[in-house]
Amino acid sequence: MEGEKIKVPPLIYATLALSQAFKNEAVDRLPCSTDINLIESEISQTKISGYLRDHINEFYKSCYWPARAKARREGFYPGDGVLPEEIHIWPGHPFFIETQGYYDNADGNGFYAHTAYYGFSNTKNKLAESKNLPAGFGYPTCKEWWLGLSNDPEYGLRQKLYKATPSWVREEEDSFYEYVASWFDSKEEEKSYLDHRDAIVKKVFFSPKDISEYNAANDFGLDKGDTNLVDYTTRMIGTVGLALNAIPNTVGNSMIQLMAPMVKPLVLLVILTAYVPAMLFGAFKVKHVATFISVIASIMFWPFLWELGRIVDDTILDATGGAIFGSMGINQAMLSQYLAGFFFLYGPMLFTAAMGWVGMAGGEMASAKQRVNSSAGSSGQQGATSVKSGGKWAAGKVKQVASKGATK
């Protein structure tokens, strides 16, 4: 501290080192949580802009909406087994790309870009007006427009959209796809993409998903047993009360999470400072030493509980489906705050109290054992003394008898 080293007894040093090692290993073994709220917020703020937005608008007008209209004319409706449910249909769906007569313009029915784009000079869609285009330009079919040319996919809309995603999405492509895939609720949804990047592009630009759709929390106050107007009224009043106090409660829990790591070294310093005088007054009894050691080790383990609280705070809304504007969302949002606050404040206190009790109990057992050993040793010593005294008395008697015999 302040550039100076604090000297501690070897036993305390060993306790600090071992507890720190155990804490680090325990934290490393915690699952890496994904902050659903931050991801959803980041994704929802990612918008298509500039020239790419104009390209997408043109693609919708020239390809996607006409393809959907054609599918309807041919008797294909969302959810009929050929086309997926409405929520899974999007401009890059394999049905439009792989079915002949749609994006490939096989029937010559206008499924191509009506504006020339660079990078498509080798398109299969040869039009008379293509001869007057600058070098490198062409009118690609919808399939080529979306995927790019087979030998140069760089200019396809799909590749451009992928490059427009946030940089962290591209850097963490595999893990982000695992996050996206975790929302798949059917084989139909899995088959809505040609590859992983398709799923990422749809998630980022075409499918803002509301996590409140995945509500896995049971409300035992309303879902179980008979309910009546009083039940719903009291729950509504409670929800309103939580909403009114949401800001101070959230701020309070946030301050607890900020304060707890700052308090830990100060608490540890006070205990280390008190160790020597406490041991002097306690005559270095085993139960006192064990209690101090247990408390110090438990304090060193607090960061594990904080990491656990962080994981709960990051994932509880995802687990319960409690988006802020979802059903009973304010209750679940505040539950996340309360649980996180518990792990940052009350959890460490209970853990240290329990470990202190364990140390005291262990110290009492050690003291009792020491007393038993001391008593046994004392009894043995007394027995040996008694045997020795008896031997001396017997020897004296023998000597006395022998002396009388010699006199006669």
XYZ file of C-alpha atoms in Angstrom:
408
model
C 0.000 0.000 0.000
C 1.323 3.448 -0.997
C 4.386 1.705 -2.377
C 5.032 -0.182 0.849
C 4.662 -3.922 1.456
C 2.565 -5.141 4.362
C 4.192 -7.913 6.337
C 1.858 -10.647 7.526
C 2.442 -13.894 9.434
C 3.267 -16.915 7.239
C -0.087 -18.553 8.034
C -2.007 -15.468 6.864
C 0.152 -15.236 3.733
C -0.563 -18.882 2.899
C -4.289 -18.288 3.495
C -4.327 -15.265 1.172
C -2.404 -17.096 -1.557
C -4.476 -20.282 -1.431
C -7.851 -18.522 -1.225
C -6.861 -16.237 -4.120
C -5.910 -19.286 -6.193
C -9.167 -21.074 -5.396
C -11.147 -17.929 -6.201
C -9.399 -17.457 -9.551
C -10.006 -21.070 -10.528
C -13.677 -20.881 -9.488
C -14.225 -17.676 -11.486
C -12.501 -19.183 -14.545
C -14.881 -22.141 -14.400
C -17.980 -19.944 -14.402
C -19.814 -19.951 -17.734
C -19.168 -16.898 -19.849
C -22.462 -15.071 -19.812
C -23.741 -13.127 -22.766
C -25.243 -9.812 -21.858
C -28.546 -10.193 -23.698
C -29.612 -6.636 -22.980
C -26.475 -5.097 -24.469
C -26.613 -7.334 -27.532
C -30.282 -6.606 -28.178
C -29.689 -2.881 -27.703
C -26.697 -2.876 -30.050
C -28.513 -4.890 -32.707
C -31.677 -2.794 -32.530
C -29.586 0.340 -33.138
C -27.878 -1.121 -36.220
C -29.594 0.279 -39.281
C -29.053 0.040 -43.009
C -28.061 3.451 -44.322
C -26.671 5.252 -47.336
C -26.290 3.596 -50.714
C -26.844 0.149 -49.193
C -30.294 1.199 -48.013
C -31.121 2.315 -51.554
C -29.946 -1.064 -52.881
C -32.131 -2.924 -50.409
C -35.147 -0.790 -51.275
C -34.592 -1.556 -54.951
C -34.185 -5.252 -54.163
C -37.493 -5.253 -52.294
C -39.292 -3.574 -55.201
C -37.715 -5.602 -58.008
C -37.281 -9.006 -56.350
C -38.682 -9.717 -52.891
C -42.228 -8.365 -53.139
C -42.740 -9.660 -56.710
C -41.452 -13.102 -55.609
C -43.875 -13.210 -52.696
C -46.720 -12.161 -54.947
C -45.832 -14.894 -57.443
C -45.726 -17.508 -54.691
C -49.222 -16.483 -53.614
C -50.482 -16.694 -57.202
C -49.052 -20.206 -57.439
C -50.796 -21.249 -54.220
C -47.880 -21.061 -51.803
C -48.829 -19.387 -48.546
C -46.844 -18.849 -45.325
C -46.985 -21.913 -43.119
C -48.281 -24.284 -45.815
C -45.224 -26.515 -45.649
C -43.531 -25.051 -48.723
C -43.186 -21.530 -47.427
C -42.382 -21.185 -43.708
C -44.350 -19.211 -41.158
C -44.537 -15.485 -41.859
C -41.951 -14.638 -39.216
C -39.304 -16.746 -41.009
C -39.829 -15.332 -44.517
C -37.249 -12.743 -45.531
C -35.504 -11.527 -48.730
C -32.716 -14.112 -48.483
C -34.948 -17.150 -47.868
C -33.776 -20.285 -49.760
C -37.225 -20.771 -51.311
C -36.827 -17.653 -53.455
C -33.148 -18.273 -54.226
C -33.255 -21.989 -55.002
C -36.699 -22.414 -56.585
C -36.585 -22.139 -60.372
C -38.612 -19.304 -61.820
C -38.138 -16.871 -58.950
C -34.905 -15.012 -58.231
C -33.115 -16.730 -61.125
C -35.404 -15.076 -63.707
C -35.594 -18.430 -65.498
C -38.993 -17.532 -66.951
C -37.808 -14.110 -68.078
C -40.506 -12.459 -65.973
C -38.532 -9.520 -64.647
C -36.705 -10.910 -61.633
C -33.591 -8.812 -62.113
C -32.156 -5.454 -61.098
C -33.650 -2.648 -63.166
C -30.738 -0.415 -62.177
C -27.232 -1.270 -63.337
C -24.727 -2.132 -60.581
C -20.970 -2.391 -60.601
C -19.421 -5.859 -60.362
C -22.010 -7.638 -62.520
C -20.619 -7.246 -66.030
C -20.533 -11.061 -66.361
C -24.160 -11.547 -65.359
C -26.195 -14.199 -67.171
C -28.952 -11.606 -67.584
C -28.004 -10.139 -70.967
C -30.130 -7.157 -71.953
C -29.894 -4.996 -75.025
C -29.231 -1.889 -72.946
C -26.267 -3.604 -71.255
C -24.116 -2.733 -74.269
C -24.225 0.968 -73.389
C -23.165 0.502 -69.746
C -19.745 1.563 -68.402
C -17.173 -1.165 -67.887
C -17.924 -3.435 -64.951
C -21.658 -2.653 -64.751
C -24.568 -4.979 -65.435
C -28.187 -5.872 -64.645
C -27.898 -8.955 -62.421
C -30.702 -11.414 -61.817
C -32.171 -11.265 -58.307
C -30.201 -14.373 -57.361
C -26.939 -12.872 -58.600
C -27.839 -9.554 -57.016
C -28.266 -11.216 -53.623
C -25.471 -13.804 -53.700
C -23.051 -12.115 -56.095
C -21.552 -13.838 -59.108
C -20.326 -17.372 -58.529
C -16.717 -16.368 -59.135
C -16.980 -13.004 -57.330
C -19.508 -12.853 -54.454
C -17.957 -9.625 -53.149
C -20.597 -7.411 -54.786
C -23.614 -9.418 -53.666
C -26.048 -7.742 -51.279
C -25.629 -10.519 -48.743
C -21.875 -9.912 -48.492
C -22.363 -6.148 -48.309
C -24.930 -6.512 -45.546
C -22.623 -8.787 -43.596
C -19.815 -6.234 -43.836
C -22.248 -3.570 -42.597
C -22.833 -5.424 -39.326
C -20.973 -4.114 -36.241
C -17.302 -5.071 -36.189
C -17.702 -7.112 -32.981
C -20.299 -9.287 -34.739
C -17.821 -10.147 -37.496
C -14.983 -10.699 -35.017
C -17.150 -13.026 -32.938
C -18.987 -14.617 -35.866
C -19.118 -18.164 -34.474
C -20.171 -17.220 -30.953
C -22.701 -14.690 -32.249
C -24.205 -17.336 -34.502
C -24.535 -19.620 -31.468
C -26.455 -16.815 -29.778
C -28.697 -16.411 -32.830
C -29.174 -20.172 -33.167
C -30.203 -20.416 -29.516
C -33.418 -18.640 -30.488
C -34.357 -21.180 -33.170
C -37.606 -22.783 -32.100
C -38.178 -25.097 -35.065
C -36.519 -26.899 -37.978
C -38.433 -24.533 -40.201
C -36.493 -21.598 -38.813
C -33.152 -23.401 -39.170
C -33.902 -23.999 -42.870
C -34.607 -20.305 -43.464
C -30.931 -19.575 -44.166
C -28.362 -20.733 -46.687
C -25.538 -20.462 -44.147
C -24.543 -18.966 -40.806
C -23.973 -15.505 -42.204
C -27.504 -15.452 -43.574
C -28.830 -16.021 -40.049
C -26.622 -13.223 -38.734
C -27.704 -10.792 -41.452
C -31.375 -11.538 -40.819
C -30.948 -11.123 -37.066
C -29.162 -7.796 -37.425
C -31.139 -6.154 -40.221
C -34.379 -8.006 -40.850
C -35.571 -9.550 -37.604
C -35.485 -7.574 -34.349
C -36.646 -10.247 -31.913
C -38.521 -9.432 -28.727
C -37.235 -11.686 -25.981
C -40.560 -11.413 -24.176
C -41.843 -14.055 -26.602
C -39.871 -16.626 -24.623
C -41.588 -16.311 -21.248
C -40.443 -19.140 -19.020
C -41.283 -17.639 -15.606
C -44.154 -18.960 -13.499
C -46.180 -16.408 -11.583
C -47.317 -18.405 -8.564
C -49.389 -15.451 -7.428
C -51.635 -15.606 -10.489
C -50.921 -18.822 -12.369
C -51.551 -21.253 -9.518
C -54.858 -21.933 -7.807
C -58.053 -19.918 -7.959
C -57.691 -16.271 -8.843
C -60.134 -13.425 -8.542
C -60.307 -9.683 -8.949
C -58.504 -9.102 -5.652
C -55.495 -11.153 -6.835
C -55.163 -9.201 -10.057
C -55.765 -5.883 -8.312
C -53.079 -6.474 -5.684
C -50.625 -7.623 -8.332
C -51.352 -4.538 -10.428
C -50.854 -2.262 -7.401
C -47.592 -4.038 -6.598
C -46.385 -3.635 -10.188
C -47.255 0.058 -10.147
C -45.369 0.427 -6.865
C -42.306 -1.263 -8.353
C -42.500 0.989 -11.388
C -42.627 4.118 -9.220
C -39.597 2.966 -7.235
C -37.728 1.494 -10.199
C -35.334 4.432 -10.603
C -34.188 4.709 -6.942
C -33.990 0.911 -6.609
C -31.976 0.589 -9.795
C -29.630 3.401 -8.773
C -29.229 1.877 -5.302
C -28.358 -1.558 -6.665
C -25.973 0.003 -9.167
C -24.162 1.821 -6.354
C -23.933 -1.423 -4.366
C -22.286 -3.147 -7.317
C -19.868 -0.227 -7.645
C -19.136 -0.025 -3.915
C -18.679 -3.705 -3.026
C -15.318 -4.252 -4.804
C -14.020 -1.016 -3.240
C -15.033 -2.109 0.269
C -13.403 -5.540 0.113
C -9.736 -4.433 0.495
C -10.688 -2.051 3.312
C -12.493 -4.798 5.234
C -9.543 -7.114 4.659
C -7.128 -4.446 5.866
C -9.084 -3.930 9.097
C -9.111 -7.673 9.808
C -5.389 -8.020 9.108
C -4.684 -5.045 11.367
C -6.747 -6.586 14.167
C -5.165 -10.014 13.779
C -2.034 -9.534 15.922
C -3.639 -7.732 18.920
C -6.566 -10.148 18.815
C -4.226 -13.115 18.888
C -2.245 -11.610 21.763
C -5.369 -11.163 23.852
C -6.615 -14.598 22.790
C -3.319 -16.252 23.693
C -3.055 -17.623 20.145
C -5.682 -20.265 20.830
C -6.518 -22.572 17.953
C -10.189 -21.569 17.792
C -9.299 -17.877 17.404
C -6.707 -18.532 14.712
C -9.091 -20.824 12.788
C -11.856 -18.213 12.926
C -9.598 -15.462 11.555
C -8.270 -17.724 8.815
C -11.799 -18.744 7.734
C -13.018 -15.136 7.647
C -10.004 -13.949 5.627
C -10.392 -16.811 3.144
C -14.116 -16.073 2.738
C -13.452 -12.393 2.013
C -10.930 -13.351 -0.654
C -13.683 -15.460 -2.221
C -16.173 -12.569 -2.502
C -15.320 -11.805 -6.178
C -16.631 -15.259 -7.111
C -20.039 -14.317 -5.669
C -19.921 -10.983 -7.501
C -19.208 -12.741 -10.789
C -22.115 -15.052 -10.046
C -24.291 -12.009 -9.437
C -23.133 -10.481 -12.702
C -24.155 -13.612 -14.590
C -27.571 -13.575 -12.912
C -28.018 -9.896 -13.745
C -26.993 -10.461 -17.366
C -29.177 -13.484 -18.009
C -32.216 -13.355 -15.714
C -34.286 -11.317 -18.156
C -33.424 -13.751 -20.931
C -34.281 -16.736 -18.727
C -37.643 -15.358 -17.607
C -38.603 -13.618 -20.833
C -38.927 -10.343 -18.924
C -38.348 -7.629 -21.473
C -39.112 -4.227 -20.004
C -42.247 -3.913 -22.083
C -43.178 -7.590 -21.908
C -45.902 -9.115 -19.780
C -45.217 -8.215 -16.130
C -41.835 -7.075 -17.416
C -41.223 -4.502 -14.675
C -41.481 -7.212 -12.023
C -38.889 -9.383 -13.765
C -36.614 -6.426 -14.464
C -36.561 -5.468 -10.796
C -36.098 -9.122 -9.823
C -32.859 -9.005 -11.792
C -31.755 -5.943 -9.837
C -32.653 -7.428 -6.446
C -30.886 -10.713 -7.146
C -27.764 -8.926 -8.343
C -27.838 -6.750 -5.220
C -28.148 -9.862 -3.065
C -25.071 -11.460 -4.627
C -23.058 -8.252 -4.200
C -24.036 -7.435 -0.606
C -25.983 -9.999 1.399
C -24.467 -13.064 -0.274
C -20.882 -12.210 0.785
C -22.056 -11.323 4.309
C -23.853 -14.654 4.724
C -20.925 -16.529 3.200
C -18.417 -14.904 5.555
C -20.684 -15.476 8.560
C -21.032 -19.149 7.641
C -17.293 -19.556 7.097
C -16.574 -17.770 10.372
C -18.864 -20.183 12.175
C -17.138 -23.113 10.456
C -13.761 -21.771 11.537
C -14.929 -21.307 15.097
C -16.450 -24.791 15.197
C -13.273 -26.264 13.730
C -11.198 -24.368 16.252
C -13.372 -25.634 19.104
C -12.903 -29.206 17.875
C -9.150 -28.715 17.645
C -9.105 -27.224 21.139
C -11.166 -30.093 22.482
C -8.807 -32.575 20.881
C -5.876 -30.703 22.327
C -7.495 -30.812 25.780
C -8.143 -34.556 25.443
C -4.556 -35.172 24.404
C -3.342 -32.997 27.263
C -5.537 -34.842 29.757
C -4.391 -38.215 28.473
C -0.785 -37.130 28.690
C -1.286 -35.794 32.205
C -3.000 -39.009 33.302
C -0.195 -41.070 31.823
C 2.375 -38.936 33.575
C 0.544 -39.281 36.873
C 0.334 -43.055 36.380
C 4.048 -43.263 35.716
C 4.751 -41.218 38.846
C 2.504 -43.478 40.911
C 4.236 -46.578 39.540
C 7.608 -45.047 40.311
C 6.557 -44.140 43.849
C 5.181 -47.653 44.372
C 8.432 -49.120 43.163
C 10.415 -46.987 45.568
C 8.138 -48.011 48.475
C 8.464 -51.714 47.605
C 12.239 -51.404 47.278
C 12.385 -49.721 50.691
C 10.369 -52.504 52.272
C 12.577 -55.190 50.726
C 15.662 -53.405 51.902
C 14.228 -53.086 55.424
C 13.385 -56.808 55.642
C 16.803 -57.706 54.328
C 18.482 -55.550 56.952
C 16.538 -57.219 59.793
C 17.500 -60.649 58.525
C 21.160 -59.728 58.408
C 21.035 -58.448 62.020
C 19.672 -61.706 63.377
